[in-house]
Coordinates of N, CA and C and ligand atoms in Angstrom, one line a residue:
X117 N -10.2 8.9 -10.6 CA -9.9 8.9 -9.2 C -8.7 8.0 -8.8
X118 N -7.5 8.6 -8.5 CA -6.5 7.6 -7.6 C -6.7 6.9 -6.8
X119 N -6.1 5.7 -6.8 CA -6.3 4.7 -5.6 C -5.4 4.5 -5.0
X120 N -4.7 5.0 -3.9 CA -3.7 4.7 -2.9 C -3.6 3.6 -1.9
X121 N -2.6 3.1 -2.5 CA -2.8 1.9 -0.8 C -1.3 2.0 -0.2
X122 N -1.5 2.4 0.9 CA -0.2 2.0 1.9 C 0.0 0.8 3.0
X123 N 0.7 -0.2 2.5 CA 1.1 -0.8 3.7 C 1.8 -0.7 4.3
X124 N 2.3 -1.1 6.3 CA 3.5 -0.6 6.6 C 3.8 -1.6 7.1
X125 N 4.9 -2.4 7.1 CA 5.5 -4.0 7.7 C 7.0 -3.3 8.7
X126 N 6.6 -3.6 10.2 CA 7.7 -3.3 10.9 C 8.7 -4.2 11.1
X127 N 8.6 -5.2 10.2 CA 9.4 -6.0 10.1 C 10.6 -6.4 8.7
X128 N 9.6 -5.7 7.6 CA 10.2 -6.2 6.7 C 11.7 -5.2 6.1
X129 N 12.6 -5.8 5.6 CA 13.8 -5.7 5.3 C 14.5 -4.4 5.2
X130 N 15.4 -3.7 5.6 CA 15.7 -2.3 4.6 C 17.0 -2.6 4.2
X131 N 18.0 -4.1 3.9 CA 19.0 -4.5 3.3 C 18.9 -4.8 1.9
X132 N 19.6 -5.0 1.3 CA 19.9 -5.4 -0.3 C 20.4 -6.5 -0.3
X133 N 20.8 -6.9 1.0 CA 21.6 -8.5 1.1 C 20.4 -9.6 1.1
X134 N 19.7 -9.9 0.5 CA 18.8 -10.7 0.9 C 18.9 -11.7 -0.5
X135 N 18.3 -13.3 -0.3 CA 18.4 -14.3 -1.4 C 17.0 -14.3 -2.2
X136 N 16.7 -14.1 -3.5 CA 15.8 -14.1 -3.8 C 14.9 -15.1 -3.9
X137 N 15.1 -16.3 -3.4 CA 14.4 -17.3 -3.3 C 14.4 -17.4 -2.1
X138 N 13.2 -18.3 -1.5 CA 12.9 -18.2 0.2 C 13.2 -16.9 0.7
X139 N 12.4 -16.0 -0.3 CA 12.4 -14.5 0.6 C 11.4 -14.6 2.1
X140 N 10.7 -15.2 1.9 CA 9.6 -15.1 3.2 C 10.2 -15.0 4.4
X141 N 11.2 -16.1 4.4 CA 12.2 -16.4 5.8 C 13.1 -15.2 5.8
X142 N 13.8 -14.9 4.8 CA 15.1 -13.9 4.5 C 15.1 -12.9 4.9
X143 N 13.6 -12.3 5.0 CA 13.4 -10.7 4.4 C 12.6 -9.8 5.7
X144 N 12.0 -10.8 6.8 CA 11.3 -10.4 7.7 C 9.9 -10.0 6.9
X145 N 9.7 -10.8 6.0 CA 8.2 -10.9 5.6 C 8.2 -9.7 4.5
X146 N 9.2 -9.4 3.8 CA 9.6 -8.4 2.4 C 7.8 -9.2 1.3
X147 N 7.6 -10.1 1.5 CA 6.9 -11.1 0.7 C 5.4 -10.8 0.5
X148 N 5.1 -9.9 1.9 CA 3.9 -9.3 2.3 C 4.1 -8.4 1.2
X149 N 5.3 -7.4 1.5 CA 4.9 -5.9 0.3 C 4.6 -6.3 -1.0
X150 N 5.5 -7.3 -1.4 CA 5.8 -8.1 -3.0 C 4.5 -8.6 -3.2
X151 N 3.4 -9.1 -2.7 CA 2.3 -9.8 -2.9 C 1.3 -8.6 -3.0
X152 N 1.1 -7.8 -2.1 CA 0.4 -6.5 -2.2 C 0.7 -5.5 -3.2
X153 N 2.2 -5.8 -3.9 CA 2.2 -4.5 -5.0 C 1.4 -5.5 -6.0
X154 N 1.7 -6.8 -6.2 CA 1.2 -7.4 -7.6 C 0.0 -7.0 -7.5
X155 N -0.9 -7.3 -6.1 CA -2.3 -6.9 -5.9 C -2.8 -5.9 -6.1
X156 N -2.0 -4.9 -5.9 CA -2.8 -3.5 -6.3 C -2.3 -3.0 -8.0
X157 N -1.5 -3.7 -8.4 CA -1.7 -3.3 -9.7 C -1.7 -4.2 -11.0
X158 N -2.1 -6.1 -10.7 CA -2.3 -7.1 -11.5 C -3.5 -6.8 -12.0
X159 N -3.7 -6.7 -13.5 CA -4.8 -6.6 -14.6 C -4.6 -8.4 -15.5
X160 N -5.5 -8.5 -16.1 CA -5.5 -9.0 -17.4 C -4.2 -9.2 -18.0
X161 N -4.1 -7.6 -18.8 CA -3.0 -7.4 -19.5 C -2.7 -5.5 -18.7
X162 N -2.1 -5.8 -19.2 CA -1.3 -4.1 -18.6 C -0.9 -4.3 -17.0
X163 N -1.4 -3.2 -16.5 CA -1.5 -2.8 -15.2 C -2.3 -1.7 -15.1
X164 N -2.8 -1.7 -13.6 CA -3.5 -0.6 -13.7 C -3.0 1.1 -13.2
X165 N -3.8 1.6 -14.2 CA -2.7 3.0 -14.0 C -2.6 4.2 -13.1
X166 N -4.2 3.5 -12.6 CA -4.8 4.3 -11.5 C -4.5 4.1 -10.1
X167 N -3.7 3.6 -10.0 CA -3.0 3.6 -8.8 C -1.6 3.6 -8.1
X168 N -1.4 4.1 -6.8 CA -0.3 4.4 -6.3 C 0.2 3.7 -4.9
X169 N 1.1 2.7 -5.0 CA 1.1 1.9 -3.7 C 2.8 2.3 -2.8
X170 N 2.5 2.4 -2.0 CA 3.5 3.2 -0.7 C 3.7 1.7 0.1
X171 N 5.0 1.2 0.5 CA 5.6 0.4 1.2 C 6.6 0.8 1.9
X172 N 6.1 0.6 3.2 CA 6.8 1.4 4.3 C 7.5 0.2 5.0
X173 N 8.7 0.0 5.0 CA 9.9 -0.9 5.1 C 10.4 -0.7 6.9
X174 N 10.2 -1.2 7.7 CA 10.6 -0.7 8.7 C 11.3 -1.5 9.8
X175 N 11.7 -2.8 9.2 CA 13.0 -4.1 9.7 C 14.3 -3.2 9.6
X176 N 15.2 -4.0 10.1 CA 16.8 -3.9 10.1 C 17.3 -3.7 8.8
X177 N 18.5 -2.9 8.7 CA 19.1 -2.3 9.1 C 19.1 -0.9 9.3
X178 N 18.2 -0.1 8.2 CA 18.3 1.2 8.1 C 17.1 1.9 8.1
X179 N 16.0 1.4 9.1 CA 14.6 1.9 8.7 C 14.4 3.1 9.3
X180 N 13.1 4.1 8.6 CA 12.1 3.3 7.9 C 12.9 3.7 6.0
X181 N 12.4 2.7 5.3 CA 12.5 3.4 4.1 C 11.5 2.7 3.2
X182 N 10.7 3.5 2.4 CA 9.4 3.5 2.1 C 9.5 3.3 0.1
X183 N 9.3 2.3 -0.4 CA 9.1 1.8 -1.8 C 7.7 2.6 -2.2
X184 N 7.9 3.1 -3.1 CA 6.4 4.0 -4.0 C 6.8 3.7 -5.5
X185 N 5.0 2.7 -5.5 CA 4.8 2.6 -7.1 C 4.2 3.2 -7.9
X186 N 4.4 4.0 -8.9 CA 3.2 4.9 -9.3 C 2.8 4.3 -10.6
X187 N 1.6 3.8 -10.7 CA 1.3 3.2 -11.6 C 0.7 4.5 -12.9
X188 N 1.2 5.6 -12.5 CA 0.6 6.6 -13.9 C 2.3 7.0 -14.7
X189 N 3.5 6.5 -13.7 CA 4.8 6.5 -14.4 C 5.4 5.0 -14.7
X190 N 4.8 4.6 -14.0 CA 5.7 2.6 -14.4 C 5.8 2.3 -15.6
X191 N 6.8 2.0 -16.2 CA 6.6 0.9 -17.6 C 7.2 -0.3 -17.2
X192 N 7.3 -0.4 -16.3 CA 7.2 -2.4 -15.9 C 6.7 -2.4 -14.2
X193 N 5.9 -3.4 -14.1 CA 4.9 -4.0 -13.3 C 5.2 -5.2 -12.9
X194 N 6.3 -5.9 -12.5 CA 6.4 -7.7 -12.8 C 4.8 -7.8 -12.0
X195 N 4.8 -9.4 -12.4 CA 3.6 -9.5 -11.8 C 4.4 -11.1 -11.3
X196 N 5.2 -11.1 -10.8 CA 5.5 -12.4 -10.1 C 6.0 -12.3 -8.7
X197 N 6.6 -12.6 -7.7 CA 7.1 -12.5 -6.5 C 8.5 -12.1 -6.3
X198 N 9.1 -13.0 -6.8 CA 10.6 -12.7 -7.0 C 11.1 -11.7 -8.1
X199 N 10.6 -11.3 -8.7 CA 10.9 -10.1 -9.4 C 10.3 -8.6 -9.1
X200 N 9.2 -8.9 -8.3 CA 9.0 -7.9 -7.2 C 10.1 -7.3 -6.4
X201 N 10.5 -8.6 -5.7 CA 11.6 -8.5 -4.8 C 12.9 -8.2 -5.4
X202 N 13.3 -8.6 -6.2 CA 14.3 -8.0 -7.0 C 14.5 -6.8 -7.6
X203 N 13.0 -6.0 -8.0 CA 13.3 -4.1 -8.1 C 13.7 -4.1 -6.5
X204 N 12.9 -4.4 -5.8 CA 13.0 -3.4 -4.4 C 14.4 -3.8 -3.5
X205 N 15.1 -4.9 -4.5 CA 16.5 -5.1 -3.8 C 17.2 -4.3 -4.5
X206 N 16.7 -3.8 -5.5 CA 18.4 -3.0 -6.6 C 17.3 -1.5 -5.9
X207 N 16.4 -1.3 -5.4 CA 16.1 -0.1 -5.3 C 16.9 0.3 -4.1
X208 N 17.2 -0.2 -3.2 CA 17.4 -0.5 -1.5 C 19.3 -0.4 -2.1
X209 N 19.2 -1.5 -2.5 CA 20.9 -1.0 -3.0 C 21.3 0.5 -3.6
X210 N 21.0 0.7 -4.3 CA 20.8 2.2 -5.1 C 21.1 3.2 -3.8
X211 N 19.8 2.5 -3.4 CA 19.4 4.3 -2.0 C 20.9 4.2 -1.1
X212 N 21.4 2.9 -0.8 CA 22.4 2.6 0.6 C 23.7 3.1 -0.5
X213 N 23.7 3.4 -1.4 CA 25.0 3.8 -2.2 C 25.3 5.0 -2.9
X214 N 23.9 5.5 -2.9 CA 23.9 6.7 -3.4 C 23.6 6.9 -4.7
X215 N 23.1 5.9 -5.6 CA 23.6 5.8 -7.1 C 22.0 5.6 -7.8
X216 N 21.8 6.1 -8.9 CA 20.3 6.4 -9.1 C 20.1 4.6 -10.0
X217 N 18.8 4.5 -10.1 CA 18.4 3.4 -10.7 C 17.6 3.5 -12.1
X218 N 17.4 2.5 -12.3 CA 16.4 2.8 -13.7 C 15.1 2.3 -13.8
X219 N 14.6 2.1 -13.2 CA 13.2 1.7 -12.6 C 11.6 3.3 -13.0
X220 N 11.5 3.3 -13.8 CA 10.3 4.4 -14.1 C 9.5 4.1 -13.2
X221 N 8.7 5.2 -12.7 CA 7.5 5.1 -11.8 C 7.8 4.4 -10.2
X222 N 9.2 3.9 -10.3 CA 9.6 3.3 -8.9 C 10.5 4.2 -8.1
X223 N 10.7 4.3 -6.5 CA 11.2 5.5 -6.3 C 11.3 4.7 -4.3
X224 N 12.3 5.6 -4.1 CA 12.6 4.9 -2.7 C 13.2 6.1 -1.9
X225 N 12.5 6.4 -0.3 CA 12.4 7.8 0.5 C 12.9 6.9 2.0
X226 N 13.6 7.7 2.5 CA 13.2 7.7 3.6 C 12.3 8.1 4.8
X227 N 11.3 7.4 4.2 CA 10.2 7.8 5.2 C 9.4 7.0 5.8
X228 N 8.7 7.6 7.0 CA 8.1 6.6 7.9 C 6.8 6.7 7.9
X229 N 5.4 6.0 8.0 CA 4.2 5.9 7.7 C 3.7 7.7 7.6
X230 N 3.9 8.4 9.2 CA 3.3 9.8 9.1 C 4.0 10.8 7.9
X231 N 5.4 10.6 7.4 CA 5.8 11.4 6.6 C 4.8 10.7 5.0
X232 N 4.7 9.7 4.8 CA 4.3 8.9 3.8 C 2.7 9.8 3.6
X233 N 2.0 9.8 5.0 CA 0.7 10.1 4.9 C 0.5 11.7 4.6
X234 N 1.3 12.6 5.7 CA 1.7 13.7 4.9 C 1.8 14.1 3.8
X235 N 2.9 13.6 3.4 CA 3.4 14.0 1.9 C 2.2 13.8 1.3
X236 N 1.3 12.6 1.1 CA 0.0 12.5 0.5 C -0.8 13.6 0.2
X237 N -1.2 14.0 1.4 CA -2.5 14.8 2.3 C -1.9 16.5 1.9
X238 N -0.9 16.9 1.5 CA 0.1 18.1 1.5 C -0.2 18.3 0.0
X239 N 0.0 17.1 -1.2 CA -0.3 17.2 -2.6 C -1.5 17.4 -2.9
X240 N -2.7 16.6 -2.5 CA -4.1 16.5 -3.1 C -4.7 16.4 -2.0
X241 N -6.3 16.4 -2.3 CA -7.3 16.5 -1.1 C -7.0 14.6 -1.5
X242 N -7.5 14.1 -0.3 CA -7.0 12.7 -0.4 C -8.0 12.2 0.7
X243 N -8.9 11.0 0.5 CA -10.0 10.4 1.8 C -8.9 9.2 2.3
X244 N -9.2 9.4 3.6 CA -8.0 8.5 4.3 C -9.2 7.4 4.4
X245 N -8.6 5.7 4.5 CA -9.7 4.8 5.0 C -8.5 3.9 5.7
X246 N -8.7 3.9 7.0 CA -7.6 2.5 7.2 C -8.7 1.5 7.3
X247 N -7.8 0.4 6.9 CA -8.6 -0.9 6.8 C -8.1 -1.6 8.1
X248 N -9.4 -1.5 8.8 CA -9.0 -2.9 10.1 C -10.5 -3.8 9.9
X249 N -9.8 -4.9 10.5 CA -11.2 -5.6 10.8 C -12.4 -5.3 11.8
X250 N -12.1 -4.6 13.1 CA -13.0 -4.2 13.6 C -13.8 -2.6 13.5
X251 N -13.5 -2.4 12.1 CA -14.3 -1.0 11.7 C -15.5 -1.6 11.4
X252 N -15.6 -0.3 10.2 CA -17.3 -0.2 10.1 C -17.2 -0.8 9.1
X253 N -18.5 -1.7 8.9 CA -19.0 -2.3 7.7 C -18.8 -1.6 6.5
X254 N -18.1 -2.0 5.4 CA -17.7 -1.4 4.1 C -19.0 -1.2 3.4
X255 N -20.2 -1.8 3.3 CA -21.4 -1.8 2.8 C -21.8 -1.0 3.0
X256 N -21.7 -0.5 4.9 CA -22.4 0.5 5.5 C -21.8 2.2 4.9
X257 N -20.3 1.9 4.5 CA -19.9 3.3 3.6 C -19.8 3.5 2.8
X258 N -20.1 2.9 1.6 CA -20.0 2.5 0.4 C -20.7 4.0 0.0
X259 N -21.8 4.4 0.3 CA -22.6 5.1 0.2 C -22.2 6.3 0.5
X260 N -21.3 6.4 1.8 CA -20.8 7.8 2.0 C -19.5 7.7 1.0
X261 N -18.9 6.5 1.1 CA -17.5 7.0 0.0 C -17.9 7.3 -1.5
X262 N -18.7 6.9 -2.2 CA -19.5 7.5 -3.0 C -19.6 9.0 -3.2
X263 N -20.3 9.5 -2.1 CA -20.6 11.1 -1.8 C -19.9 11.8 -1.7
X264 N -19.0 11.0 -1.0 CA -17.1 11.9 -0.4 C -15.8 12.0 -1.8
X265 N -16.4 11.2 -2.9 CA -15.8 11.2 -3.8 C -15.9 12.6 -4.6
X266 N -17.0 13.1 -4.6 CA -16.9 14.2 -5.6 C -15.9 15.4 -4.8
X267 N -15.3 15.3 -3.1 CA -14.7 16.3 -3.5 C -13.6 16.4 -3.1
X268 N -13.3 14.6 -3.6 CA -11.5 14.4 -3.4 C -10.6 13.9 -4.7
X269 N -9.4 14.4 -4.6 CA -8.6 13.7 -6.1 C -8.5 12.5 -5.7
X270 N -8.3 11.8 -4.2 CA -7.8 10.4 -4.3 C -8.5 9.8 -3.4
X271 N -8.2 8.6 -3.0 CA -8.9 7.8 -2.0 C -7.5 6.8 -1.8
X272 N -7.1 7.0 -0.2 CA -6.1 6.9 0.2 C -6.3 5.3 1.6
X273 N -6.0 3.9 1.0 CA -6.4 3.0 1.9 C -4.8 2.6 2.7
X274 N -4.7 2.4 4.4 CA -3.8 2.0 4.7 C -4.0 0.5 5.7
X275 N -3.2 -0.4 5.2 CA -3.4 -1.7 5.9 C -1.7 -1.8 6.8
X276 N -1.9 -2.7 7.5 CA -0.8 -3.9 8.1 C -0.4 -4.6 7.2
X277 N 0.4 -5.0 7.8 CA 1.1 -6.1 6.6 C 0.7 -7.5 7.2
X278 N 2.1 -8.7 7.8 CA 1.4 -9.7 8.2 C 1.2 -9.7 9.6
X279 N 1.4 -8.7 10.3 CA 0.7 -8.0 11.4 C 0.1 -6.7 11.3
X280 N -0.3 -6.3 12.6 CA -1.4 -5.3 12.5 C -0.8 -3.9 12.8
X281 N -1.1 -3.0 12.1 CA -0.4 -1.5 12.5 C -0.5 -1.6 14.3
X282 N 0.6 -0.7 14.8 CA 0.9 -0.3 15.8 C -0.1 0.2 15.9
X283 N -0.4 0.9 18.1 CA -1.0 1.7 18.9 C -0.4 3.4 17.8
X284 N 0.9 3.5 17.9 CA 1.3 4.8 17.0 C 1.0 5.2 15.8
X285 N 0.7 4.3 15.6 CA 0.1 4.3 13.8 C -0.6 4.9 13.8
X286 N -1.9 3.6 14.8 CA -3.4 4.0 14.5 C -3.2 5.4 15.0
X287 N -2.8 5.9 15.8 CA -2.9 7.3 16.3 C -2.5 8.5 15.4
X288 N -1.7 8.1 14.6 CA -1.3 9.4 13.4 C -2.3 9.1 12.2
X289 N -3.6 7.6 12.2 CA -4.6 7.6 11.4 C -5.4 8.4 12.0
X290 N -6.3 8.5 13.4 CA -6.7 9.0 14.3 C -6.9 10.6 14.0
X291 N -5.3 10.9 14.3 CA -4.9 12.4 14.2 C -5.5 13.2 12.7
X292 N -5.6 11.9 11.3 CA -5.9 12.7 10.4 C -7.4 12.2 10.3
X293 N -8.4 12.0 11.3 CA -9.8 11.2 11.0 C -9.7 10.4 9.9
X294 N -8.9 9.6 10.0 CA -8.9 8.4 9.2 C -10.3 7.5 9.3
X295 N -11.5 7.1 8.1 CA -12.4 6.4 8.2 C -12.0 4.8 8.5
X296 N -12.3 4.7 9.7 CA -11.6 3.0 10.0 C -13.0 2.0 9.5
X297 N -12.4 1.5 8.6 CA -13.6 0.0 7.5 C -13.1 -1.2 8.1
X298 N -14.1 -1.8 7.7 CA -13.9 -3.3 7.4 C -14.2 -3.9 6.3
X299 N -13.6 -5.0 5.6 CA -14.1 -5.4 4.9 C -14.8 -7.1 5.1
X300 N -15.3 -7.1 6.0 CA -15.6 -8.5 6.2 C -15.1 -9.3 7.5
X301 N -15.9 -9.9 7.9 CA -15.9 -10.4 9.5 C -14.6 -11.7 9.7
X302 N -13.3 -11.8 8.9 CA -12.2 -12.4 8.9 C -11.3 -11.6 8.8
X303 N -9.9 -12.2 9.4 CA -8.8 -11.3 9.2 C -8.5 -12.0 7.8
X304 N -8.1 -11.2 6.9 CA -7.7 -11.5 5.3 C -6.1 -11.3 5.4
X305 N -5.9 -11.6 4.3 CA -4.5 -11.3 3.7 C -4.1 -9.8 3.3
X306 N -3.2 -8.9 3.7 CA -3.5 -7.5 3.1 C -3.6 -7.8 1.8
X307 N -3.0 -8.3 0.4 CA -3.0 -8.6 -0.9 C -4.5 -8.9 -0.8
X308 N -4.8 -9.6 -0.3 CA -6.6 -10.3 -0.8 C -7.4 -8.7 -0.1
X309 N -7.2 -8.1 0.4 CA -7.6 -7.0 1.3 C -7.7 -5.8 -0.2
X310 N -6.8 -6.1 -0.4 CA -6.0 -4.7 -1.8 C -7.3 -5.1 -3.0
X311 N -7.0 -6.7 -3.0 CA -8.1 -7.5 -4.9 C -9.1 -6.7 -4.1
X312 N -10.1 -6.6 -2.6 CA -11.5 -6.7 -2.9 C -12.0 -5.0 -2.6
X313 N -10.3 -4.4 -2.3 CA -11.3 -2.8 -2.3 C -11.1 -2.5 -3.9
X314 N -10.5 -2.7 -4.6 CA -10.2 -2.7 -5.9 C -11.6 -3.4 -6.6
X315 N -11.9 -4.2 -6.3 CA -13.5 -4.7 -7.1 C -14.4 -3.8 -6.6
X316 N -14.7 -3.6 -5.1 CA -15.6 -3.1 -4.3 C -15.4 -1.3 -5.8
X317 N -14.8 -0.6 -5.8 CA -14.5 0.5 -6.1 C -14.8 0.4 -7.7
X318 N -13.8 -1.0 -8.4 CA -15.0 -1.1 -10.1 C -16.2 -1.5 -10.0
X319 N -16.9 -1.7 -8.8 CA -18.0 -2.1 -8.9 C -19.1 -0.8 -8.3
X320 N -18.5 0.6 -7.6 CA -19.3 1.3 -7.2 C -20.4 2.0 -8.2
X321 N -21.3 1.7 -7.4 CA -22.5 2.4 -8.1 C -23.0 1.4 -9.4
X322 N -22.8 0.5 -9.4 CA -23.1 -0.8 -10.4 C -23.3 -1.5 -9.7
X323 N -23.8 -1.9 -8.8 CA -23.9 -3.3 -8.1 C -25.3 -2.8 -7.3
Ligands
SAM612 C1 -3.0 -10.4 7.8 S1 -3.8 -8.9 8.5 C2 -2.8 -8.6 9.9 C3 -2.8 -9.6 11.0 C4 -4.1 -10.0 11.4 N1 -4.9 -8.9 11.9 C5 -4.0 -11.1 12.5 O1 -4.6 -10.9 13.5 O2 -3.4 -12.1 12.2 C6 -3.3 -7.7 7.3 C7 -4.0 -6.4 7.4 O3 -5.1 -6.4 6.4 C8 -6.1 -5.6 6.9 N2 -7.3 -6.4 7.1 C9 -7.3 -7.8 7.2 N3 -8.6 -8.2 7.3 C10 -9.4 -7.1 7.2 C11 -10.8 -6.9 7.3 N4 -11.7 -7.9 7.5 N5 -11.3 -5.7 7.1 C12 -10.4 -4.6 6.9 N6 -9.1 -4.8 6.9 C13 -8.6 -6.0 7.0 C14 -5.7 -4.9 8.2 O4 -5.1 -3.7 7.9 C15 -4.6 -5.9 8.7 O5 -3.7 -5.3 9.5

């Protein structure tokens, strides 16, 4: 089963001019996406292959443009911060010049959250879950996402970055009956949000 996570940051960067150190300040919070790709795909050793993470870029200058990691094509994963940031600066460079890159499994669109969700929903049967905090108890669905798994190829989770999706967002979640979860009565980190649906999901039906 695929694991999709999409974040979408209306803040963070769509330049290549950015310093790779003190990105947090630089980048309109580029630091959010960079911390959430390590999250959705930091193992042990490797990476994991079962998943697909969508970063929806939607700061100055050229937005939206949307970073996709496919972790069934990647053969490199950094698992640090600044070298996160550094594909998705030569990726951003690339797209603004026209000139292809060499990054396997990494890939850069212009697109904005609803095309992102589309495009998804258009390829595979796919369970939409946005994650907010004032959904429904994850405990409480655990049992239906279970059920609902036998008759989808993926399971498609969308968070905020270091703010919370827009009124417009939620509405194109809405429009696709998006299952709105929670995972727990704090606002978390989207990255810490990514580690516990990622346990929650190795842990289904075992716990
Ligand atoms: C850092 S939070 C965004 C800002 C935060 N809501 C605030 O008020 O400061 C990042 C995102 O992670 C997701 N998230 C955070 N806590 C969550 C929770 N308890 N349950 C489900 N999703 C959560 C939401 O999608 C949220 O937009």
């Amino acid at each position: 089963m695929l694991r999709i996570f999409i974040v979408k940051s209306p803040t963070a960067t769509t330049s290549p001019n950015f310093p790779l150190k003190g990105i947090a300040g630089a980048t309109g919070r580029l630091d959010v996406i960079c911390r959430s790709i390590i999250s959705a795909f930091k193992l042990k050793s490797g990476f994991r292959r079962n998943t697909v993470f969508y970063g929806v870029l939607c700061g100055p200058p050229q937005p939206p443009l949307t970073v996709v990691v496919d972790g069934r094509k990647a053969t490199t994963i950094p698992l640090n911060e600044i070298e996160v940031a550094r594909v998705i600066r030569d990726l951003i460079r690339a797209y603004s010049s026209g000139e292809t890159h060499s990054y396997s499994g990494w890939s850069i669109y212009r697109w904005d959250l609803r095309k992102v969700i589309n495009s998804i929903l258009s390829s595979m049967r796919a369970l939409l879950i946005y994650l907010k905090e004032d959904g429904e108890n994850v405990e409480k669905v655990l049992n239906k996402i279970n059920t609902y798994m036998r008759d989808y190829d993926s399971i498609v989770f969308v968070l905020g970055s270091h703010v919370d999706l827009d009124p417009d967002d939620e509405k194109i979640l809405e429009e696709h009956n998006a299952l709105r979860v929670s995972i727990g009565p704090y606002s978390y980190l989207s990255s810490h949000v990514i580690t516990y649906v990622h346990y929650i999901l190795d842990t289904l039906g075992k716990r």
